[in-house]
Amino acid sequence: MGNSKSSALSKEILEELQLNTKFSQEELCTWYQSFLKECPTGRISKQQFEGIYSKFFPDADPKAYARHVFRSFDSNNDGTLDFKEYMIALHMTSSGKANQKLEWAFSLYDVDGNGTINKSEVLEIITAIFKMINTEDQKHLPEDENTPERRTNKIWDFFGKKDNDKLTEGEFIQGIMNNKEILRLIQFEPQKVKEKLKEKKH
């Protein structure tokens, strides 16, 4: 009936999210209220998602990155995120278990969704990440990773791949498990996102 718009979160979704994320029932209900305020339809469009990211990074351009994050969490490919997809996205990007995070990172970098990652896909995501690092911070990056191209080359070398090689999910996860440097290179500083999320909640 018409209760999909109701302001109470269904018990099933609540239980599933408590199992799959670190959020408490109280937190989930609070998030749900603010979610409905922002998105009365109960769904977030890609544009709204980009808008949310833009608030977190007022001095950078997170749109390209937000688009890729959105794609990686739109699990049913309907062009919107419902509350469940949204909360799992929040959890995974801020505090998911290491292996969950790596699986998510793989889907983020697998831009065309074909199950392998090539070098140009890595460059595409790294370029999106660079748009989120303000110019001042970019100046302090080591010389061999201070442009998207250099950082991509460094990542690809760490994986021991030639330019036209591809990475499977297993190789991707194993490579990162064996070398923490790769993890640092493939991600945007999630700490900053967490701090901004905390600020927003208060």
PDB file of C-alpha atoms in Angstrom, residues 9-197:
ATOM      1  CA  LEU A   9      12.035   2.237   8.627  1.00  0.00           C
ATOM      2  CA  SER A  10      10.801  -1.283   7.897  1.00  0.00           C
ATOM      3  CA  LYS A  11      11.912  -3.897  10.413  1.00  0.00           C
ATOM      4  CA  GLU A  12      13.463  -6.097   7.694  1.00  0.00           C
ATOM      5  CA  ILE A  13      15.638  -3.306   6.311  1.00  0.00           C
ATOM      6  CA  LEU A  14      16.564  -2.186   9.811  1.00  0.00           C
ATOM      7  CA  GLU A  15      17.670  -5.699  10.786  1.00  0.00           C
ATOM      8  CA  GLU A  16      19.562  -6.224   7.551  1.00  0.00           C
ATOM      9  CA  LEU A  17      21.416  -2.918   7.911  1.00  0.00           C
ATOM     10  CA  GLN A  18      22.277  -3.633  11.535  1.00  0.00           C
ATOM     11  CA  LEU A  19      23.797  -6.929  10.391  1.00  0.00           C
ATOM     12  CA  ASN A  20      25.694  -5.443   7.471  1.00  0.00           C
ATOM     13  CA  THR A  21      26.866  -2.113   8.866  1.00  0.00           C
ATOM     14  CA  LYS A  22      28.242  -0.766  12.120  1.00  0.00           C
ATOM     15  CA  PHE A  23      25.292   1.591  12.654  1.00  0.00           C
ATOM     16  CA  SER A  24      23.007   1.201  15.674  1.00  0.00           C
ATOM     17  CA  GLN A  25      19.217   1.080  15.343  1.00  0.00           C
ATOM     18  CA  GLU A  26      18.992   4.621  16.702  1.00  0.00           C
ATOM     19  CA  GLU A  27      21.585   5.926  14.232  1.00  0.00           C
ATOM     20  CA  LEU A  28      19.853   4.196  11.336  1.00  0.00           C
ATOM     21  CA  CYS A  29      16.520   5.767  12.249  1.00  0.00           C
ATOM     22  CA  THR A  30      18.127   9.206  12.510  1.00  0.00           C
ATOM     23  CA  TRP A  31      19.852   8.749   9.145  1.00  0.00           C
ATOM     24  CA  TYR A  32      16.547   7.609   7.660  1.00  0.00           C
ATOM     25  CA  GLN A  33      14.722  10.757   8.848  1.00  0.00           C
ATOM     26  CA  SER A  34      17.359  13.031   7.312  1.00  0.00           C
ATOM     27  CA  PHE A  35      17.428  10.837   4.193  1.00  0.00           C
ATOM     28  CA  LEU A  36      13.674  11.348   3.740  1.00  0.00           C
ATOM     29  CA  LYS A  37      14.020  15.085   4.290  1.00  0.00           C
ATOM     30  CA  GLU A  38      16.609  15.316   1.519  1.00  0.00           C
ATOM     31  CA  CYS A  39      14.892  12.702  -0.672  1.00  0.00           C
ATOM     32  CA  PRO A  40      11.147  12.576  -0.039  1.00  0.00           C
ATOM     33  CA  THR A  41      10.777   9.920  -2.748  1.00  0.00           C
ATOM     34  CA  GLY A  42      12.985   7.556  -0.727  1.00  0.00           C
ATOM     35  CA  ARG A  43      15.536   7.444  -3.532  1.00  0.00           C
ATOM     36  CA  ILE A  44      18.680   9.425  -4.291  1.00  0.00           C
ATOM     37  CA  SER A  45      19.439  10.314  -7.880  1.00  0.00           C
ATOM     38  CA  LYS A  46      22.962  10.583  -9.223  1.00  0.00           C
ATOM     39  CA  GLN A  47      22.658  14.399  -9.207  1.00  0.00           C
ATOM     40  CA  GLN A  48      21.574  14.440  -5.550  1.00  0.00           C
ATOM     41  CA  PHE A  49      24.418  12.103  -4.654  1.00  0.00           C
ATOM     42  CA  GLU A  50      26.883  14.431  -6.382  1.00  0.00           C
ATOM     43  CA  GLY A  51      25.334  17.288  -4.419  1.00  0.00           C
ATOM     44  CA  ILE A  52      25.918  15.475  -1.136  1.00  0.00           C
ATOM     45  CA  TYR A  53      29.572  14.907  -2.042  1.00  0.00           C
ATOM     46  CA  SER A  54      29.951  18.551  -3.081  1.00  0.00           C
ATOM     47  CA  LYS A  55      28.900  19.633   0.418  1.00  0.00           C
ATOM     48  CA  PHE A  56      31.638  17.460   1.899  1.00  0.00           C
ATOM     49  CA  PHE A  57      34.296  18.923  -0.396  1.00  0.00           C
ATOM     50  CA  PRO A  58      33.483  22.601  -0.884  1.00  0.00           C
ATOM     51  CA  ASP A  59      37.009  23.451  -2.035  1.00  0.00           C
ATOM     52  CA  ALA A  60      37.336  20.653  -4.605  1.00  0.00           C
ATOM     53  CA  ASP A  61      35.406  19.042  -7.455  1.00  0.00           C
ATOM     54  CA  PRO A  62      34.149  15.630  -6.334  1.00  0.00           C
ATOM     55  CA  LYS A  63      31.552  15.150  -9.087  1.00  0.00           C
ATOM     56  CA  ALA A  64      33.505  12.633 -11.167  1.00  0.00           C
ATOM     57  CA  TYR A  65      34.433  10.589  -8.109  1.00  0.00           C
ATOM     58  CA  ALA A  66      30.870  10.760  -6.765  1.00  0.00           C
ATOM     59  CA  ARG A  67      29.596   9.418 -10.098  1.00  0.00           C
ATOM     60  CA  HIS A  68      31.874   6.388  -9.842  1.00  0.00           C
ATOM     61  CA  VAL A  69      30.981   5.785  -6.201  1.00  0.00           C
ATOM     62  CA  PHE A  70      27.302   6.040  -7.135  1.00  0.00           C
ATOM     63  CA  ARG A  71      27.739   3.526  -9.951  1.00  0.00           C
ATOM     64  CA  SER A  72      29.505   1.073  -7.648  1.00  0.00           C
ATOM     65  CA  PHE A  73      26.630   1.131  -5.141  1.00  0.00           C
ATOM     66  CA  ASP A  74      23.657   1.208  -7.481  1.00  0.00           C
ATOM     67  CA  SER A  75      23.432  -2.538  -7.120  1.00  0.00           C
ATOM     68  CA  ASN A  76      20.296  -2.958  -9.233  1.00  0.00           C
ATOM     69  CA  ASN A  77      21.444  -0.407 -11.857  1.00  0.00           C
ATOM     70  CA  ASP A  78      18.232   1.589 -11.721  1.00  0.00           C
ATOM     71  CA  GLY A  79      19.995   4.959 -11.621  1.00  0.00           C
ATOM     72  CA  THR A  80      18.969   5.682  -8.023  1.00  0.00           C
ATOM     73  CA  LEU A  81      20.085   4.585  -4.570  1.00  0.00           C
ATOM     74  CA  ASP A  82      17.464   3.557  -2.046  1.00  0.00           C
ATOM     75  CA  PHE A  83      18.100   3.942   1.667  1.00  0.00           C
ATOM     76  CA  LYS A  84      19.614   0.477   1.995  1.00  0.00           C
ATOM     77  CA  GLU A  85      22.080   0.979  -0.891  1.00  0.00           C
ATOM     78  CA  TYR A  86      22.920   4.424   0.490  1.00  0.00           C
ATOM     79  CA  MET A  87      23.664   3.206   4.029  1.00  0.00           C
ATOM     80  CA  ILE A  88      25.748   0.303   2.771  1.00  0.00           C
ATOM     81  CA  ALA A  89      27.675   2.831   0.673  1.00  0.00           C
ATOM     82  CA  LEU A  90      28.285   5.003   3.720  1.00  0.00           C
ATOM     83  CA  HIS A  91      29.380   2.036   5.771  1.00  0.00           C
ATOM     84  CA  MET A  92      31.670   0.564   3.133  1.00  0.00           C
ATOM     85  CA  THR A  93      33.420   3.806   2.353  1.00  0.00           C
ATOM     86  CA  SER A  94      33.971   4.738   5.974  1.00  0.00           C
ATOM     87  CA  SER A  95      34.292   1.616   8.103  1.00  0.00           C
ATOM     88  CA  GLY A  96      33.662  -1.606   6.239  1.00  0.00           C
ATOM     89  CA  LYS A  97      35.793  -4.662   6.917  1.00  0.00           C
ATOM     90  CA  ALA A  98      39.032  -4.730   4.941  1.00  0.00           C
ATOM     91  CA  ASN A  99      37.974  -7.467   2.521  1.00  0.00           C
ATOM     92  CA  GLN A 100      34.546  -5.858   1.949  1.00  0.00           C
ATOM     93  CA  LYS A 101      36.269  -2.566   1.253  1.00  0.00           C
ATOM     94  CA  LEU A 102      38.620  -4.176  -1.229  1.00  0.00           C
ATOM     95  CA  GLU A 103      35.745  -5.865  -3.053  1.00  0.00           C
ATOM     96  CA  TRP A 104      34.046  -2.484  -3.205  1.00  0.00           C
ATOM     97  CA  ALA A 105      37.258  -0.804  -4.381  1.00  0.00           C
ATOM     98  CA  PHE A 106      37.488  -3.365  -7.175  1.00  0.00           C
ATOM     99  CA  SER A 107      33.944  -2.562  -8.339  1.00  0.00           C
ATOM    100  CA  LEU A 108      34.799   1.152  -8.165  1.00  0.00           C
ATOM    101  CA  TYR A 109      37.815   0.677 -10.438  1.00  0.00           C
ATOM    102  CA  ASP A 110      36.065  -1.786 -12.756  1.00  0.00           C
ATOM    103  CA  VAL A 111      34.476   1.115 -14.629  1.00  0.00           C
ATOM    104  CA  ASP A 112      32.863  -0.921 -17.411  1.00  0.00           C
ATOM    105  CA  GLY A 113      31.784  -3.724 -15.060  1.00  0.00           C
ATOM    106  CA  ASN A 114      33.414  -6.485 -17.125  1.00  0.00           C
ATOM    107  CA  GLY A 115      35.095  -8.179 -14.156  1.00  0.00           C
ATOM    108  CA  THR A 116      38.673  -7.019 -14.822  1.00  0.00           C
ATOM    109  CA  ILE A 117      40.507  -3.715 -14.423  1.00  0.00           C
ATOM    110  CA  ASN A 118      42.784  -2.237 -17.062  1.00  0.00           C
ATOM    111  CA  LYS A 119      45.247   0.614 -16.720  1.00  0.00           C
ATOM    112  CA  SER A 120      42.993   3.233 -18.309  1.00  0.00           C
ATOM    113  CA  GLU A 121      40.251   2.437 -15.774  1.00  0.00           C
ATOM    114  CA  VAL A 122      42.742   3.008 -12.958  1.00  0.00           C
ATOM    115  CA  LEU A 123      43.697   6.323 -14.550  1.00  0.00           C
ATOM    116  CA  GLU A 124      40.045   7.340 -14.811  1.00  0.00           C
ATOM    117  CA  ILE A 125      39.405   6.817 -11.088  1.00  0.00           C
ATOM    118  CA  ILE A 126      42.734   8.324 -10.007  1.00  0.00           C
ATOM    119  CA  THR A 127      41.973  11.398 -12.142  1.00  0.00           C
ATOM    120  CA  ALA A 128      38.609  11.708 -10.369  1.00  0.00           C
ATOM    121  CA  ILE A 129      40.385  11.401  -7.004  1.00  0.00           C
ATOM    122  CA  PHE A 130      42.862  14.130  -7.973  1.00  0.00           C
ATOM    123  CA  LYS A 131      39.983  16.543  -8.582  1.00  0.00           C
ATOM    124  CA  MET A 132      39.142  16.127  -4.900  1.00  0.00           C
ATOM    125  CA  ILE A 133      42.629  16.948  -3.636  1.00  0.00           C
ATOM    126  CA  ASN A 134      43.026  20.690  -3.401  1.00  0.00           C
ATOM    127  CA  THR A 135      45.975  22.241  -5.219  1.00  0.00           C
ATOM    128  CA  GLU A 136      47.802  23.079  -2.011  1.00  0.00           C
ATOM    129  CA  ASP A 137      47.755  19.425  -0.883  1.00  0.00           C
ATOM    130  CA  GLN A 138      48.784  18.259  -4.353  1.00  0.00           C
ATOM    131  CA  LYS A 139      51.994  20.274  -4.031  1.00  0.00           C
ATOM    132  CA  HIS A 140      53.025  18.139  -1.062  1.00  0.00           C
ATOM    133  CA  LEU A 141      52.633  14.803  -2.847  1.00  0.00           C
ATOM    134  CA  PRO A 142      55.822  12.824  -3.607  1.00  0.00           C
ATOM    135  CA  GLU A 143      57.109  13.481  -7.092  1.00  0.00           C
ATOM    136  CA  ASP A 144      56.414   9.974  -8.388  1.00  0.00           C
ATOM    137  CA  GLU A 145      52.718  10.259  -7.523  1.00  0.00           C
ATOM    138  CA  ASN A 146      51.889  13.944  -7.941  1.00  0.00           C
ATOM    139  CA  THR A 147      49.892  13.581 -11.172  1.00  0.00           C
ATOM    140  CA  PRO A 148      47.148  11.057 -12.010  1.00  0.00           C
ATOM    141  CA  GLU A 149      49.420   9.511 -14.675  1.00  0.00           C
ATOM    142  CA  ARG A 150      52.380   9.105 -12.314  1.00  0.00           C
ATOM    143  CA  ARG A 151      50.232   7.676  -9.562  1.00  0.00           C
ATOM    144  CA  THR A 152      48.595   5.243 -12.012  1.00  0.00           C
ATOM    145  CA  ASN A 153      52.011   4.101 -13.277  1.00  0.00           C
ATOM    146  CA  LYS A 154      53.157   3.557  -9.711  1.00  0.00           C
ATOM    147  CA  ILE A 155      50.076   1.451  -8.904  1.00  0.00           C
ATOM    148  CA  TRP A 156      50.400  -0.574 -12.098  1.00  0.00           C
ATOM    149  CA  ASP A 157      54.108  -1.217 -11.387  1.00  0.00           C
ATOM    150  CA  PHE A 158      53.288  -2.381  -7.862  1.00  0.00           C
ATOM    151  CA  PHE A 159      50.925  -4.938  -9.370  1.00  0.00           C
ATOM    152  CA  GLY A 160      53.740  -5.992 -11.701  1.00  0.00           C
ATOM    153  CA  LYS A 161      51.579  -5.401 -14.779  1.00  0.00           C
ATOM    154  CA  LYS A 162      52.479  -4.309 -18.308  1.00  0.00           C
ATOM    155  CA  ASP A 163      50.497  -1.510 -19.955  1.00  0.00           C
ATOM    156  CA  ASN A 164      48.024  -3.789 -21.735  1.00  0.00           C
ATOM    157  CA  ASP A 165      47.581  -6.310 -18.917  1.00  0.00           C
ATOM    158  CA  LYS A 166      44.390  -6.677 -16.924  1.00  0.00           C
ATOM    159  CA  LEU A 167      43.798  -7.218 -13.212  1.00  0.00           C
ATOM    160  CA  THR A 168      41.297  -9.751 -11.901  1.00  0.00           C
ATOM    161  CA  GLU A 169      39.520  -9.183  -8.592  1.00  0.00           C
ATOM    162  CA  GLY A 170      41.656 -11.878  -6.942  1.00  0.00           C
ATOM    163  CA  GLU A 171      44.905 -10.272  -8.127  1.00  0.00           C
ATOM    164  CA  PHE A 172      43.663  -6.846  -7.082  1.00  0.00           C
ATOM    165  CA  ILE A 173      42.770  -7.915  -3.536  1.00  0.00           C
ATOM    166  CA  GLN A 174      45.868 -10.097  -3.111  1.00  0.00           C
ATOM    167  CA  GLY A 175      48.157  -7.336  -4.401  1.00  0.00           C
ATOM    168  CA  ILE A 176      46.755  -4.844  -1.916  1.00  0.00           C
ATOM    169  CA  MET A 177      46.891  -7.346   0.958  1.00  0.00           C
ATOM    170  CA  ASN A 178      50.580  -7.865   0.152  1.00  0.00           C
ATOM    171  CA  ASN A 179      51.390  -4.187  -0.226  1.00  0.00           C
ATOM    172  CA  LYS A 180      49.804  -1.483   1.919  1.00  0.00           C
ATOM    173  CA  GLU A 181      51.350   1.177  -0.334  1.00  0.00           C
ATOM    174  CA  ILE A 182      48.881   0.235  -3.082  1.00  0.00           C
ATOM    175  CA  LEU A 183      45.972   0.764  -0.703  1.00  0.00           C
ATOM    176  CA  ARG A 184      47.236   4.243   0.103  1.00  0.00           C
ATOM    177  CA  LEU A 185      47.592   5.053  -3.595  1.00  0.00           C
ATOM    178  CA  ILE A 186      44.185   3.818  -4.751  1.00  0.00           C
ATOM    179  CA  GLN A 187      42.068   5.575  -2.187  1.00  0.00           C
ATOM    180  CA  PHE A 188      41.097   9.090  -1.417  1.00  0.00           C
ATOM    181  CA  GLU A 189      41.874   9.966   2.214  1.00  0.00           C
ATOM    182  CA  PRO A 190      38.710   8.454   3.741  1.00  0.00           C
ATOM    183  CA  GLN A 191      39.636   9.978   7.094  1.00  0.00           C
ATOM    184  CA  LYS A 192      38.709  13.398   5.746  1.00  0.00           C
ATOM    185  CA  VAL A 193      35.334  12.103   4.614  1.00  0.00           C
ATOM    186  CA  LYS A 194      34.710  10.625   8.055  1.00  0.00           C
ATOM    187  CA  GLU A 195      35.573  13.879   9.784  1.00  0.00           C
ATOM    188  CA  LYS A 196      33.241  15.787   7.499  1.00  0.00           C
ATOM    189  CA  LEU A 197      30.455  13.259   8.099  1.00  0.00           C
TER     190      LEU A 197
END
